mmCIF file with all atom_site columns, C-alpha atoms in Angstrom:
data_model
loop_
_atom_site.group_PDB
_atom_site.id
_atom_site.type_symbol
_atom_site.label_atom_id
_atom_site.label_alt_id
_atom_site.label_comp_id
_atom_site.label_asym_id
_atom_site.label_entity_id
_atom_site.label_seq_id
_atom_site.pdbx_PDB_ins_code
_atom_site.Cartn_x
_atom_site.Cartn_y
_atom_site.Cartn_z
_atom_site.occupancy
_atom_site.B_iso_or_equiv
_atom_site.pdbx_formal_charge
_atom_site.auth_seq_id
_atom_site.auth_comp_id
_atom_site.auth_asym_id
_atom_site.auth_atom_id
_atom_site.pdbx_PDB_model_num
ATOM 1   C CA . MET A 1 1   ? -10.013 -7.648  8.917   1.00 0.00 ? 170 MET A CA 1
ATOM 2   C CA . MET A 1 2   ? -12.895 -8.315  11.206  1.00 0.00 ? 171 MET A CA 1
ATOM 3   C CA . ILE A 1 3   ? -16.469 -6.999  10.265  1.00 0.00 ? 172 ILE A CA 1
ATOM 4   C CA . PRO A 1 4   ? -19.309 -6.967  12.581  1.00 0.00 ? 173 PRO A CA 1
ATOM 5   C CA . GLY A 1 5   ? -20.677 -10.619 13.266  1.00 0.00 ? 174 GLY A CA 1
ATOM 6   C CA . GLY A 1 6   ? -17.521 -11.723 14.094  1.00 0.00 ? 175 GLY A CA 1
ATOM 7   C CA . THR A 1 7   ? -16.109 -12.931 10.719  1.00 0.00 ? 176 THR A CA 1
ATOM 8   C CA . THR A 1 8   ? -12.450 -12.648 10.069  1.00 0.00 ? 177 THR A CA 1
ATOM 9   C CA . TRP A 1 9   ? -11.534 -12.019 6.187   1.00 0.00 ? 178 TRP A CA 1
ATOM 10  C CA . MET A 1 10  ? -8.002  -11.982 4.559   1.00 0.00 ? 179 MET A CA 1
ATOM 11  C CA . PHE A 1 11  ? -6.881  -10.934 0.836   1.00 0.00 ? 180 PHE A CA 1
ATOM 12  C CA . LEU A 1 12  ? -4.056  -11.933 -0.928  1.00 0.00 ? 181 LEU A CA 1
ATOM 13  C CA . GLY A 1 13  ? -2.847  -12.245 -4.480  1.00 0.00 ? 182 GLY A CA 1
ATOM 14  C CA . SER A 1 14  ? -1.404  -14.934 -6.651  1.00 0.00 ? 183 SER A CA 1
ATOM 15  C CA . ALA A 1 15  ? 1.455   -15.855 -9.300  1.00 0.00 ? 184 ALA A CA 1
ATOM 16  C CA . ALA A 1 16  ? 0.433   -16.246 -12.749 1.00 0.00 ? 185 ALA A CA 1
ATOM 17  C CA . VAL A 1 17  ? -0.061  -19.800 -13.953 1.00 0.00 ? 186 VAL A CA 1
ATOM 18  C CA . SER A 1 18  ? -1.138  -20.254 -17.261 1.00 0.00 ? 187 SER A CA 1
ATOM 19  C CA . GLY A 1 19  ? -1.710  -16.958 -17.883 1.00 0.00 ? 188 GLY A CA 1
ATOM 20  C CA . HIS A 1 20  ? -4.035  -16.228 -15.082 1.00 0.00 ? 189 HIS A CA 1
ATOM 21  C CA . ALA A 1 21  ? -3.344  -14.539 -11.486 1.00 0.00 ? 190 ALA A CA 1
ATOM 22  C CA . TYR A 1 22  ? -5.940  -14.135 -8.660  1.00 0.00 ? 191 TYR A CA 1
ATOM 23  C CA . ILE A 1 23  ? -6.949  -12.105 -6.055  1.00 0.00 ? 192 ILE A CA 1
ATOM 24  C CA . TYR A 1 24  ? -8.705  -13.817 -3.152  1.00 0.00 ? 193 TYR A CA 1
ATOM 25  C CA . ARG A 1 25  ? -10.989 -12.916 -0.842  1.00 0.00 ? 194 ARG A CA 1
ATOM 26  C CA . LEU A 1 26  ? -10.928 -15.879 2.298   1.00 0.00 ? 195 LEU A CA 1
ATOM 27  C CA . ASN A 1 27  ? -13.215 -16.392 4.964   1.00 0.00 ? 196 ASN A CA 1
ATOM 28  C CA . MET A 1 28  ? -10.918 -17.093 7.822   1.00 0.00 ? 197 MET A CA 1
ATOM 29  C CA . THR A 1 29  ? -13.599 -17.877 10.368  1.00 0.00 ? 198 THR A CA 1
ATOM 30  C CA . SER A 1 30  ? -14.656 -20.703 8.259   1.00 0.00 ? 199 SER A CA 1
ATOM 31  C CA . GLY A 1 31  ? -11.681 -21.530 6.392   1.00 0.00 ? 200 GLY A CA 1
ATOM 32  C CA . THR A 1 32  ? -12.790 -21.085 2.983   1.00 0.00 ? 201 THR A CA 1
ATOM 33  C CA . VAL A 1 33  ? -12.374 -18.868 -0.281  1.00 0.00 ? 202 VAL A CA 1
ATOM 34  C CA . ASP A 1 34  ? -14.994 -16.664 -0.194  1.00 0.00 ? 203 ASP A CA 1
ATOM 35  C CA . ALA A 1 35  ? -14.565 -14.970 -3.605  1.00 0.00 ? 204 ALA A CA 1
ATOM 36  C CA . SER A 1 36  ? -11.783 -14.498 -5.996  1.00 0.00 ? 205 SER A CA 1
ATOM 37  C CA . TYR A 1 37  ? -11.194 -12.089 -8.999  1.00 0.00 ? 206 TYR A CA 1
ATOM 38  C CA . ALA A 1 38  ? -9.261  -13.300 -12.146 1.00 0.00 ? 207 ALA A CA 1
ATOM 39  C CA . GLY A 1 39  ? -8.976  -10.078 -14.072 1.00 0.00 ? 208 GLY A CA 1
ATOM 40  C CA . SER A 1 40  ? -5.081  -10.300 -14.233 1.00 0.00 ? 209 SER A CA 1
ATOM 41  C CA . THR A 1 41  ? -2.641  -11.903 -16.607 1.00 0.00 ? 210 THR A CA 1
ATOM 42  C CA . ALA A 1 42  ? 0.122   -11.200 -14.625 1.00 0.00 ? 211 ALA A CA 1
ATOM 43  C CA . SER A 1 43  ? 1.657   -12.088 -11.175 1.00 0.00 ? 212 SER A CA 1
ATOM 44  C CA . ILE A 1 44  ? -0.118  -9.899  -7.952  1.00 0.00 ? 213 ILE A CA 1
ATOM 45  C CA . ASN A 1 45  ? 3.025   -8.601  -6.062  1.00 0.00 ? 214 ASN A CA 1
ATOM 46  C CA . GLY A 1 46  ? 3.083   -7.582  -2.669  1.00 0.00 ? 215 GLY A CA 1
ATOM 47  C CA . ALA A 1 47  ? 0.254   -7.094  0.219   1.00 0.00 ? 216 ALA A CA 1
ATOM 48  C CA . VAL A 1 48  ? -3.015  -6.429  -0.655  1.00 0.00 ? 217 VAL A CA 1
ATOM 49  C CA . VAL A 1 49  ? -4.106  -3.263  0.948   1.00 0.00 ? 218 VAL A CA 1
ATOM 50  C CA . LEU A 1 50  ? -7.652  -2.988  2.295   1.00 0.00 ? 219 LEU A CA 1
ATOM 51  C CA . VAL A 1 51  ? -8.319  1.034   2.947   1.00 0.00 ? 220 VAL A CA 1
ATOM 52  C CA . ASN A 1 52  ? -12.424 2.237   3.023   1.00 0.00 ? 221 ASN A CA 1
ATOM 53  C CA . GLY A 1 53  ? -13.734 -0.919  1.776   1.00 0.00 ? 222 GLY A CA 1
ATOM 54  C CA . ARG A 1 54  ? -11.217 -1.426  -1.195  1.00 0.00 ? 223 ARG A CA 1
ATOM 55  C CA . ALA A 1 55  ? -8.434  -4.000  -1.611  1.00 0.00 ? 224 ALA A CA 1
ATOM 56  C CA . TYR A 1 56  ? -5.617  -2.519  -3.752  1.00 0.00 ? 225 TYR A CA 1
ATOM 57  C CA . ALA A 1 57  ? -3.563  -4.870  -5.521  1.00 0.00 ? 226 ALA A CA 1
ATOM 58  C CA . VAL A 1 58  ? -0.360  -4.255  -8.172  1.00 0.00 ? 227 VAL A CA 1
ATOM 59  C CA . SER A 1 59  ? 0.864   -6.739  -10.765 1.00 0.00 ? 228 SER A CA 1
ATOM 60  C CA . ASP A 1 60  ? 4.023   -7.678  -12.815 1.00 0.00 ? 229 ASP A CA 1
ATOM 61  C CA . GLY A 1 61  ? 1.981   -6.098  -15.730 1.00 0.00 ? 230 GLY A CA 1
ATOM 62  C CA . GLY A 1 62  ? 2.510   -2.647  -14.505 1.00 0.00 ? 231 GLY A CA 1
ATOM 63  C CA . THR A 1 63  ? -1.439  -2.505  -13.133 1.00 0.00 ? 232 THR A CA 1
ATOM 64  C CA . ILE A 1 64  ? -3.076  -1.573  -10.160 1.00 0.00 ? 233 ILE A CA 1
ATOM 65  C CA . TYR A 1 65  ? -6.578  -2.894  -9.267  1.00 0.00 ? 234 TYR A CA 1
ATOM 66  C CA . ALA A 1 66  ? -9.160  -1.642  -6.510  1.00 0.00 ? 235 ALA A CA 1
ATOM 67  C CA . LEU A 1 67  ? -11.722 -4.164  -5.423  1.00 0.00 ? 236 LEU A CA 1
ATOM 68  C CA . ASP A 1 68  ? -15.156 -3.678  -3.842  1.00 0.00 ? 237 ASP A CA 1
ATOM 69  C CA . ALA A 1 69  ? -13.879 -5.527  -0.964  1.00 0.00 ? 238 ALA A CA 1
ATOM 70  C CA . LEU A 1 70  ? -16.613 -5.894  1.226   1.00 0.00 ? 239 LEU A CA 1
ATOM 71  C CA . ASN A 1 71  ? -19.450 -5.965  -1.326  1.00 0.00 ? 240 ASN A CA 1
ATOM 72  C CA . PHE A 1 72  ? -20.772 -9.845  -0.677  1.00 0.00 ? 241 PHE A CA 1
ATOM 73  C CA . ALA A 1 73  ? -23.184 -9.841  -3.295  1.00 0.00 ? 242 ALA A CA 1
ATOM 74  C CA . PRO A 1 74  ? -22.598 -12.394 -6.359  1.00 0.00 ? 243 PRO A CA 1
ATOM 75  C CA . GLY A 1 75  ? -20.160 -10.818 -8.653  1.00 0.00 ? 244 GLY A CA 1
ATOM 76  C CA . GLY A 1 76  ? -19.695 -7.943  -6.384  1.00 0.00 ? 245 GLY A CA 1
ATOM 77  C CA . PHE A 1 77  ? -15.900 -8.734  -5.759  1.00 0.00 ? 246 PHE A CA 1
ATOM 78  C CA . THR A 1 78  ? -14.712 -6.569  -8.614  1.00 0.00 ? 247 THR A CA 1
ATOM 79  C CA . ASN A 1 79  ? -13.073 -3.101  -9.803  1.00 0.00 ? 248 ASN A CA 1
ATOM 80  C CA . VAL A 1 80  ? -14.730 -0.185  -8.212  1.00 0.00 ? 249 VAL A CA 1
ATOM 81  C CA . THR A 1 81  ? -15.310 2.553   -11.004 1.00 0.00 ? 250 THR A CA 1
ATOM 82  C CA . GLY A 1 82  ? -12.293 3.954   -12.745 1.00 0.00 ? 251 GLY A CA 1
ATOM 83  C CA . PHE A 1 83  ? -9.824  0.804   -11.916 1.00 0.00 ? 252 PHE A CA 1
ATOM 84  C CA . PRO A 1 84  ? -8.074  -1.165  -12.975 1.00 0.00 ? 253 PRO A CA 1
ATOM 85  C CA . PHE A 1 85  ? -5.670  1.447   -14.141 1.00 0.00 ? 254 PHE A CA 1
ATOM 86  C CA . GLN A 1 86  ? -3.113  0.472   -16.470 1.00 0.00 ? 255 GLN A CA 1
ATOM 87  C CA . THR A 1 87  ? 0.112   2.281   -16.997 1.00 0.00 ? 256 THR A CA 1
ATOM 88  C CA . ALA A 1 88  ? 1.667   3.111   -20.311 1.00 0.00 ? 257 ALA A CA 1
ATOM 89  C CA . ALA A 1 89  ? 4.936   1.930   -19.463 1.00 0.00 ? 258 ALA A CA 1
ATOM 90  C CA . ALA A 1 90  ? 3.502   -1.759  -18.299 1.00 0.00 ? 259 ALA A CA 1
ATOM 91  C CA . LYS A 1 91  ? 6.695   -2.180  -16.159 1.00 0.00 ? 260 LYS A CA 1
ATOM 92  C CA . PRO A 1 92  ? 6.175   -4.520  -13.295 1.00 0.00 ? 261 PRO A CA 1
ATOM 93  C CA . ILE A 1 93  ? 5.059   -3.045  -9.949  1.00 0.00 ? 262 ILE A CA 1
ATOM 94  C CA . GLN A 1 94  ? 6.873   -4.722  -7.176  1.00 0.00 ? 263 GLN A CA 1
ATOM 95  C CA . ARG A 1 95  ? 5.823   -3.375  -3.784  1.00 0.00 ? 264 ARG A CA 1
ATOM 96  C CA . ALA A 1 96  ? 2.318   -2.252  -2.795  1.00 0.00 ? 265 ALA A CA 1
ATOM 97  C CA . PRO A 1 97  ? 0.756   0.830   -3.025  1.00 0.00 ? 266 PRO A CA 1
ATOM 98  C CA . TRP A 1 98  ? 0.298   3.171   -0.589  1.00 0.00 ? 267 TRP A CA 1
ATOM 99  C CA . VAL A 1 99  ? -3.415  4.505   -0.319  1.00 0.00 ? 268 VAL A CA 1
ATOM 100 C CA . ASP A 1 100 ? -4.391  7.783   1.789   1.00 0.00 ? 269 ASP A CA 1
ATOM 101 C CA . SER A 1 101 ? -7.343  6.807   3.889   1.00 0.00 ? 270 SER A CA 1
ATOM 102 C CA . THR A 1 102 ? -8.456  10.524  3.716   1.00 0.00 ? 271 THR A CA 1
ATOM 103 C CA . ASP A 1 103 ? -9.254  10.486  -0.195  1.00 0.00 ? 272 ASP A CA 1
ATOM 104 C CA . ASN A 1 104 ? -8.957  6.971   -1.322  1.00 0.00 ? 273 ASN A CA 1
ATOM 105 C CA . GLY A 1 105 ? -5.619  8.575   -3.295  1.00 0.00 ? 274 GLY A CA 1
ATOM 106 C CA . ALA A 1 106 ? -3.150  5.584   -4.294  1.00 0.00 ? 275 ALA A CA 1
ATOM 107 C CA . TYR A 1 107 ? 0.844   6.003   -5.078  1.00 0.00 ? 276 TYR A CA 1
ATOM 108 C CA . PHE A 1 108 ? 2.674   3.663   -6.220  1.00 0.00 ? 277 PHE A CA 1
ATOM 109 C CA . GLY A 1 109 ? 6.168   3.380   -8.227  1.00 0.00 ? 278 GLY A CA 1
ATOM 110 C CA . ASP A 1 110 ? 7.235   0.509   -10.943 1.00 0.00 ? 279 ASP A CA 1
ATOM 111 C CA . ASP A 1 111 ? 10.166  -1.224  -12.461 1.00 0.00 ? 280 ASP A CA 1
ATOM 112 C CA . GLY A 1 112 ? 10.879  2.014   -15.088 1.00 0.00 ? 281 GLY A CA 1
ATOM 113 C CA . GLY A 1 113 ? 11.739  4.227   -12.444 1.00 0.00 ? 282 GLY A CA 1
ATOM 114 C CA . ASN A 1 114 ? 8.445   5.865   -12.496 1.00 0.00 ? 283 ASN A CA 1
ATOM 115 C CA . VAL A 1 115 ? 6.193   7.179   -9.435  1.00 0.00 ? 284 VAL A CA 1
ATOM 116 C CA . TYR A 1 116 ? 2.506   7.545   -9.981  1.00 0.00 ? 285 TYR A CA 1
ATOM 117 C CA . ALA A 1 117 ? -0.160  9.147   -8.117  1.00 0.00 ? 286 ALA A CA 1
ATOM 118 C CA . LEU A 1 118 ? -3.848  8.294   -8.512  1.00 0.00 ? 287 LEU A CA 1
ATOM 119 C CA . THR A 1 119 ? -7.274  9.991   -7.549  1.00 0.00 ? 288 THR A CA 1
ATOM 120 C CA . SER A 1 120 ? -10.093 7.965   -6.060  1.00 0.00 ? 289 SER A CA 1
ATOM 121 C CA . ALA A 1 121 ? -11.448 7.347   -8.958  1.00 0.00 ? 290 ALA A CA 1
ATOM 122 C CA . GLY A 1 122 ? -8.535  6.339   -10.755 1.00 0.00 ? 291 GLY A CA 1
ATOM 123 C CA . THR A 1 123 ? -7.178  8.629   -13.036 1.00 0.00 ? 292 THR A CA 1
ATOM 124 C CA . ALA A 1 124 ? -3.570  10.006  -12.806 1.00 0.00 ? 293 ALA A CA 1
ATOM 125 C CA . ARG A 1 125 ? -2.756  13.218  -11.158 1.00 0.00 ? 294 ARG A CA 1
ATOM 126 C CA . THR A 1 126 ? -1.237  15.929  -13.033 1.00 0.00 ? 295 THR A CA 1
ATOM 127 C CA . GLY A 1 127 ? 2.227   15.436  -13.986 1.00 0.00 ? 296 GLY A CA 1
ATOM 128 C CA . TYR A 1 128 ? 2.238   11.737  -13.489 1.00 0.00 ? 297 TYR A CA 1
ATOM 129 C CA . PRO A 1 129 ? 3.688   9.278   -13.810 1.00 0.00 ? 298 PRO A CA 1
ATOM 130 C CA . LEU A 1 130 ? 7.043   11.275  -12.561 1.00 0.00 ? 299 LEU A CA 1
ATOM 131 C CA . PRO A 1 131 ? 10.243  9.747   -14.024 1.00 0.00 ? 300 PRO A CA 1
ATOM 132 C CA . ILE A 1 132 ? 12.808  9.714   -11.332 1.00 0.00 ? 301 ILE A CA 1
ATOM 133 C CA . SER A 1 133 ? 16.173  10.416  -13.077 1.00 0.00 ? 302 SER A CA 1
ATOM 134 C CA . GLY A 1 134 ? 19.012  7.751   -12.190 1.00 0.00 ? 303 GLY A CA 1
ATOM 135 C CA . ALA A 1 135 ? 16.604  5.722   -10.611 1.00 0.00 ? 304 ALA A CA 1
ATOM 136 C CA . PRO A 1 136 ? 16.253  2.492   -12.810 1.00 0.00 ? 305 PRO A CA 1
ATOM 137 C CA . LYS A 1 137 ? 13.990  0.933   -10.464 1.00 0.00 ? 306 LYS A CA 1
ATOM 138 C CA . ILE A 1 138 ? 11.505  2.237   -7.523  1.00 0.00 ? 307 ILE A CA 1
ATOM 139 C CA . THR A 1 139 ? 12.183  -0.609  -4.730  1.00 0.00 ? 308 THR A CA 1
ATOM 140 C CA . SER A 1 140 ? 9.795   0.778   -2.064  1.00 0.00 ? 309 SER A CA 1
ATOM 141 C CA . THR A 1 141 ? 6.503   1.760   -1.372  1.00 0.00 ? 310 THR A CA 1
ATOM 142 C CA . PRO A 1 142 ? 6.244   5.386   -1.736  1.00 0.00 ? 311 PRO A CA 1
ATOM 143 C CA . ILE A 1 143 ? 4.478   7.521   1.726   1.00 0.00 ? 312 ILE A CA 1
ATOM 144 C CA . TYR A 1 144 ? 2.473   9.841   1.313   1.00 0.00 ? 313 TYR A CA 1
ATOM 145 C CA . VAL A 1 145 ? 1.660   11.899  4.829   1.00 0.00 ? 314 VAL A CA 1
ATOM 146 C CA . SER A 1 146 ? -1.808  13.259  4.424   1.00 0.00 ? 315 SER A CA 1
ATOM 147 C CA . GLY A 1 147 ? -1.815  16.957  3.739   1.00 0.00 ? 316 GLY A CA 1
ATOM 148 C CA . SER A 1 148 ? 2.275   17.075  3.976   1.00 0.00 ? 317 SER A CA 1
ATOM 149 C CA . GLY A 1 149 ? 2.326   17.472  0.119   1.00 0.00 ? 318 GLY A CA 1
ATOM 150 C CA . VAL A 1 150 ? 5.639   15.575  -0.145  1.00 0.00 ? 319 VAL A CA 1
ATOM 151 C CA . LEU A 1 151 ? 5.888   12.134  -1.359  1.00 0.00 ? 320 LEU A CA 1
ATOM 152 C CA . ALA A 1 152 ? 8.979   9.840   0.066   1.00 0.00 ? 321 ALA A CA 1
ATOM 153 C CA . VAL A 1 153 ? 10.097  6.706   -1.961  1.00 0.00 ? 322 VAL A CA 1
ATOM 154 C CA . GLY A 1 154 ? 13.014  4.731   -2.217  1.00 0.00 ? 323 GLY A CA 1
ATOM 155 C CA . ALA A 1 155 ? 14.949  3.487   -5.156  1.00 0.00 ? 324 ALA A CA 1
ATOM 156 C CA . ASN A 1 156 ? 17.518  0.425   -6.300  1.00 0.00 ? 325 ASN A CA 1
ATOM 157 C CA . ASP A 1 157 ? 20.352  3.340   -6.639  1.00 0.00 ? 326 ASP A CA 1
ATOM 158 C CA . GLY A 1 158 ? 20.432  3.452   -3.087  1.00 0.00 ? 327 GLY A CA 1
ATOM 159 C CA . TYR A 1 159 ? 18.689  7.052   -2.797  1.00 0.00 ? 328 TYR A CA 1
ATOM 160 C CA . LEU A 1 160 ? 15.626  7.726   -0.770  1.00 0.00 ? 329 LEU A CA 1
ATOM 161 C CA . TYR A 1 161 ? 13.990  10.586  -2.854  1.00 0.00 ? 330 TYR A CA 1
ATOM 162 C CA . PHE A 1 162 ? 11.244  13.378  -1.731  1.00 0.00 ? 331 PHE A CA 1
ATOM 163 C CA . ILE A 1 163 ? 8.660   14.824  -4.002  1.00 0.00 ? 332 ILE A CA 1
ATOM 164 C CA . ASP A 1 164 ? 6.765   18.087  -4.015  1.00 0.00 ? 333 ASP A CA 1
ATOM 165 C CA . ARG A 1 165 ? 3.221   16.381  -4.953  1.00 0.00 ? 334 ARG A CA 1
ATOM 166 C CA . ASP A 1 166 ? 2.287   19.570  -6.645  1.00 0.00 ? 335 ASP A CA 1
ATOM 167 C CA . ASN A 1 167 ? 4.106   22.575  -7.271  1.00 0.00 ? 336 ASN A CA 1
ATOM 168 C CA . GLY A 1 168 ? 1.294   24.390  -8.962  1.00 0.00 ? 337 GLY A CA 1
ATOM 169 C CA . SER A 1 169 ? 2.323   22.619  -12.253 1.00 0.00 ? 338 SER A CA 1
ATOM 170 C CA . GLY A 1 170 ? 2.893   19.134  -11.190 1.00 0.00 ? 339 GLY A CA 1
ATOM 171 C CA . PRO A 1 171 ? 5.129   16.682  -8.983  1.00 0.00 ? 340 PRO A CA 1
ATOM 172 C CA . THR A 1 172 ? 9.235   17.907  -8.806  1.00 0.00 ? 341 THR A CA 1
ATOM 173 C CA . VAL A 1 173 ? 12.027  16.147  -6.610  1.00 0.00 ? 342 VAL A CA 1
ATOM 174 C CA . PHE A 1 174 ? 13.150  18.567  -4.053  1.00 0.00 ? 343 PHE A CA 1
ATOM 175 C CA . LYS A 1 175 ? 15.875  16.609  -2.359  1.00 0.00 ? 344 LYS A CA 1
ATOM 176 C CA . ARG A 1 176 ? 17.297  13.363  -1.992  1.00 0.00 ? 345 ARG A CA 1
ATOM 177 C CA . PHE A 1 177 ? 19.488  11.616  0.465   1.00 0.00 ? 346 PHE A CA 1
ATOM 178 C CA . PHE A 1 178 ? 22.069  8.673   -0.150  1.00 0.00 ? 347 PHE A CA 1
ATOM 179 C CA . VAL A 1 179 ? 21.044  6.038   2.308   1.00 0.00 ? 348 VAL A CA 1
ATOM 180 C CA . THR A 1 180 ? 22.984  2.875   1.459   1.00 0.00 ? 349 THR A CA 1
ATOM 181 C CA . SER A 1 181 ? 26.030  1.771   -0.850  1.00 0.00 ? 350 SER A CA 1
ATOM 182 C CA . SER A 1 182 ? 26.120  1.524   -4.650  1.00 0.00 ? 351 SER A CA 1
ATOM 183 C CA . GLY A 1 183 ? 23.668  -1.745  -5.208  1.00 0.00 ? 352 GLY A CA 1
ATOM 184 C CA . HIS A 1 184 ? 21.652  -1.933  -2.540  1.00 0.00 ? 353 HIS A CA 1
ATOM 185 C CA . ASP A 1 185 ? 18.429  -0.939  -2.648  1.00 0.00 ? 354 ASP A CA 1
ATOM 186 C CA . VAL A 1 186 ? 15.949  1.382   -0.599  1.00 0.00 ? 355 VAL A CA 1
ATOM 187 C CA . SER A 1 187 ? 13.659  -1.347  0.787   1.00 0.00 ? 356 SER A CA 1
ATOM 188 C CA . SER A 1 188 ? 11.215  0.692   2.828   1.00 0.00 ? 357 SER A CA 1
ATOM 189 C CA . VAL A 1 189 ? 10.159  3.963   4.058   1.00 0.00 ? 358 VAL A CA 1
ATOM 190 C CA . SER A 1 190 ? 7.796   4.644   6.958   1.00 0.00 ? 359 SER A CA 1
ATOM 191 C CA . TYR A 1 191 ? 6.629   7.814   8.964   1.00 0.00 ? 360 TYR A CA 1
ATOM 192 C CA . ASN A 1 192 ? 6.601   8.388   12.870  1.00 0.00 ? 361 ASN A CA 1
ATOM 193 C CA . ALA A 1 193 ? 3.857   10.643  13.405  1.00 0.00 ? 362 ALA A CA 1
ATOM 194 C CA . ASN A 1 194 ? 4.945   11.012  17.330  1.00 0.00 ? 363 ASN A CA 1
ATOM 195 C CA . THR A 1 195 ? 8.267   11.916  16.345  1.00 0.00 ? 364 THR A CA 1
ATOM 196 C CA . LEU A 1 196 ? 7.933   13.516  13.214  1.00 0.00 ? 365 LEU A CA 1
ATOM 197 C CA . VAL A 1 197 ? 10.526  11.575  11.477  1.00 0.00 ? 366 VAL A CA 1
ATOM 198 C CA . TYR A 1 198 ? 10.750  9.301   8.089   1.00 0.00 ? 367 TYR A CA 1
ATOM 199 C CA . MET A 1 199 ? 12.411  6.012   8.934   1.00 0.00 ? 368 MET A CA 1
ATOM 200 C CA . VAL A 1 200 ? 14.176  4.298   6.049   1.00 0.00 ? 369 VAL A CA 1
ATOM 201 C CA . SER A 1 201 ? 15.756  0.647   5.772   1.00 0.00 ? 370 SER A CA 1
ATOM 202 C CA . SER A 1 202 ? 17.841  -0.685  3.103   1.00 0.00 ? 371 SER A CA 1
ATOM 203 C CA . SER A 1 203 ? 18.464  -4.063  1.688   1.00 0.00 ? 372 SER A CA 1
ATOM 204 C CA . ASP A 1 204 ? 21.793  -4.515  3.423   1.00 0.00 ? 373 ASP A CA 1
ATOM 205 C CA . GLY A 1 205 ? 20.523  -3.872  6.865   1.00 0.00 ? 374 GLY A CA 1
ATOM 206 C CA . LYS A 1 206 ? 20.750  -0.241  7.337   1.00 0.00 ? 375 LYS A CA 1
ATOM 207 C CA . LEU A 1 207 ? 18.515  2.139   8.986   1.00 0.00 ? 376 LEU A CA 1
ATOM 208 C CA . ALA A 1 208 ? 18.546  5.847   8.385   1.00 0.00 ? 377 ALA A CA 1
ATOM 209 C CA . PHE A 1 209 ? 15.849  8.814   10.292  1.00 0.00 ? 378 PHE A CA 1
ATOM 210 C CA . VAL A 1 210 ? 14.881  11.766  8.187   1.00 0.00 ? 379 VAL A CA 1
ATOM 211 C CA . ASP A 1 211 ? 13.669  14.810  10.331  1.00 0.00 ? 380 ASP A CA 1
ATOM 212 C CA . ALA A 1 212 ? 10.248  15.866  8.284   1.00 0.00 ? 381 ALA A CA 1
ATOM 213 C CA . ALA A 1 213 ? 11.272  19.397  9.203   1.00 0.00 ? 382 ALA A CA 1
ATOM 214 C CA . ASP A 1 214 ? 14.141  19.210  6.801   1.00 0.00 ? 383 ASP A CA 1
ATOM 215 C CA . VAL A 1 215 ? 11.883  17.848  3.923   1.00 0.00 ? 384 VAL A CA 1
ATOM 216 C CA . ALA A 1 216 ? 8.799   19.964  4.324   1.00 0.00 ? 385 ALA A CA 1
ATOM 217 C CA . ASP A 1 217 ? 6.817   20.980  1.165   1.00 0.00 ? 386 ASP A CA 1
ATOM 218 C CA . PRO A 1 218 ? 8.561   23.765  -0.570  1.00 0.00 ? 387 PRO A CA 1
ATOM 219 C CA . THR A 1 219 ? 5.346   24.762  -1.986  1.00 0.00 ? 388 THR A CA 1
ATOM 220 C CA . PRO A 1 220 ? 2.870   24.495  0.957   1.00 0.00 ? 389 PRO A CA 1
ATOM 221 C CA . GLY A 1 221 ? 0.064   26.538  -1.054  1.00 0.00 ? 390 GLY A CA 1
ATOM 222 C CA . THR A 1 222 ? -0.262  23.730  -3.293  1.00 0.00 ? 391 THR A CA 1
ATOM 223 C CA . ILE A 1 223 ? -0.128  20.081  -1.468  1.00 0.00 ? 392 ILE A CA 1
#
């Protein structure tokens, strides 16, 4: 990213070495490490996601971090209030989180087949984590189209799952599609706002499309 003044910044995480992993803020203009966060004892996985000045990262230890990315004061590159969030299952989180830019809500899944939804304050939404029956691992970044009330996420059982984010008492899976053959993962899910379709890819090279109208929120009054 670039901020006023012409400086370009990059954020990335490291594998754990001797019980320590790091999240770095790199000054790409000068080619130097500007700051690092050393609070993780497990490897950082996936991309570091930058949203509204927060740098979100996940780890093998089942932890999600939200760092004050643009705080350049000494010691300022640290977690915002409410983070890090430690999952009770402590299963590896392999894919980067999805963060809603409208409210800083964060969504992610783990190797235990659980889907998580956090508020901007780092607390779990009612009913989360949601265990996905029959899905040993969540293998894609969940996607939440802001205001839709629906989460879409893939798993290593070959299914794409659609979750009613809140049906009035919590989340529930209301539809799923078998995208690929058994033994392969659903590896990514994205959304095309122009055509109103979900685009889904799998580890064996398949690409599928799901019309958003076919997976609309079944309880639209409680998004």
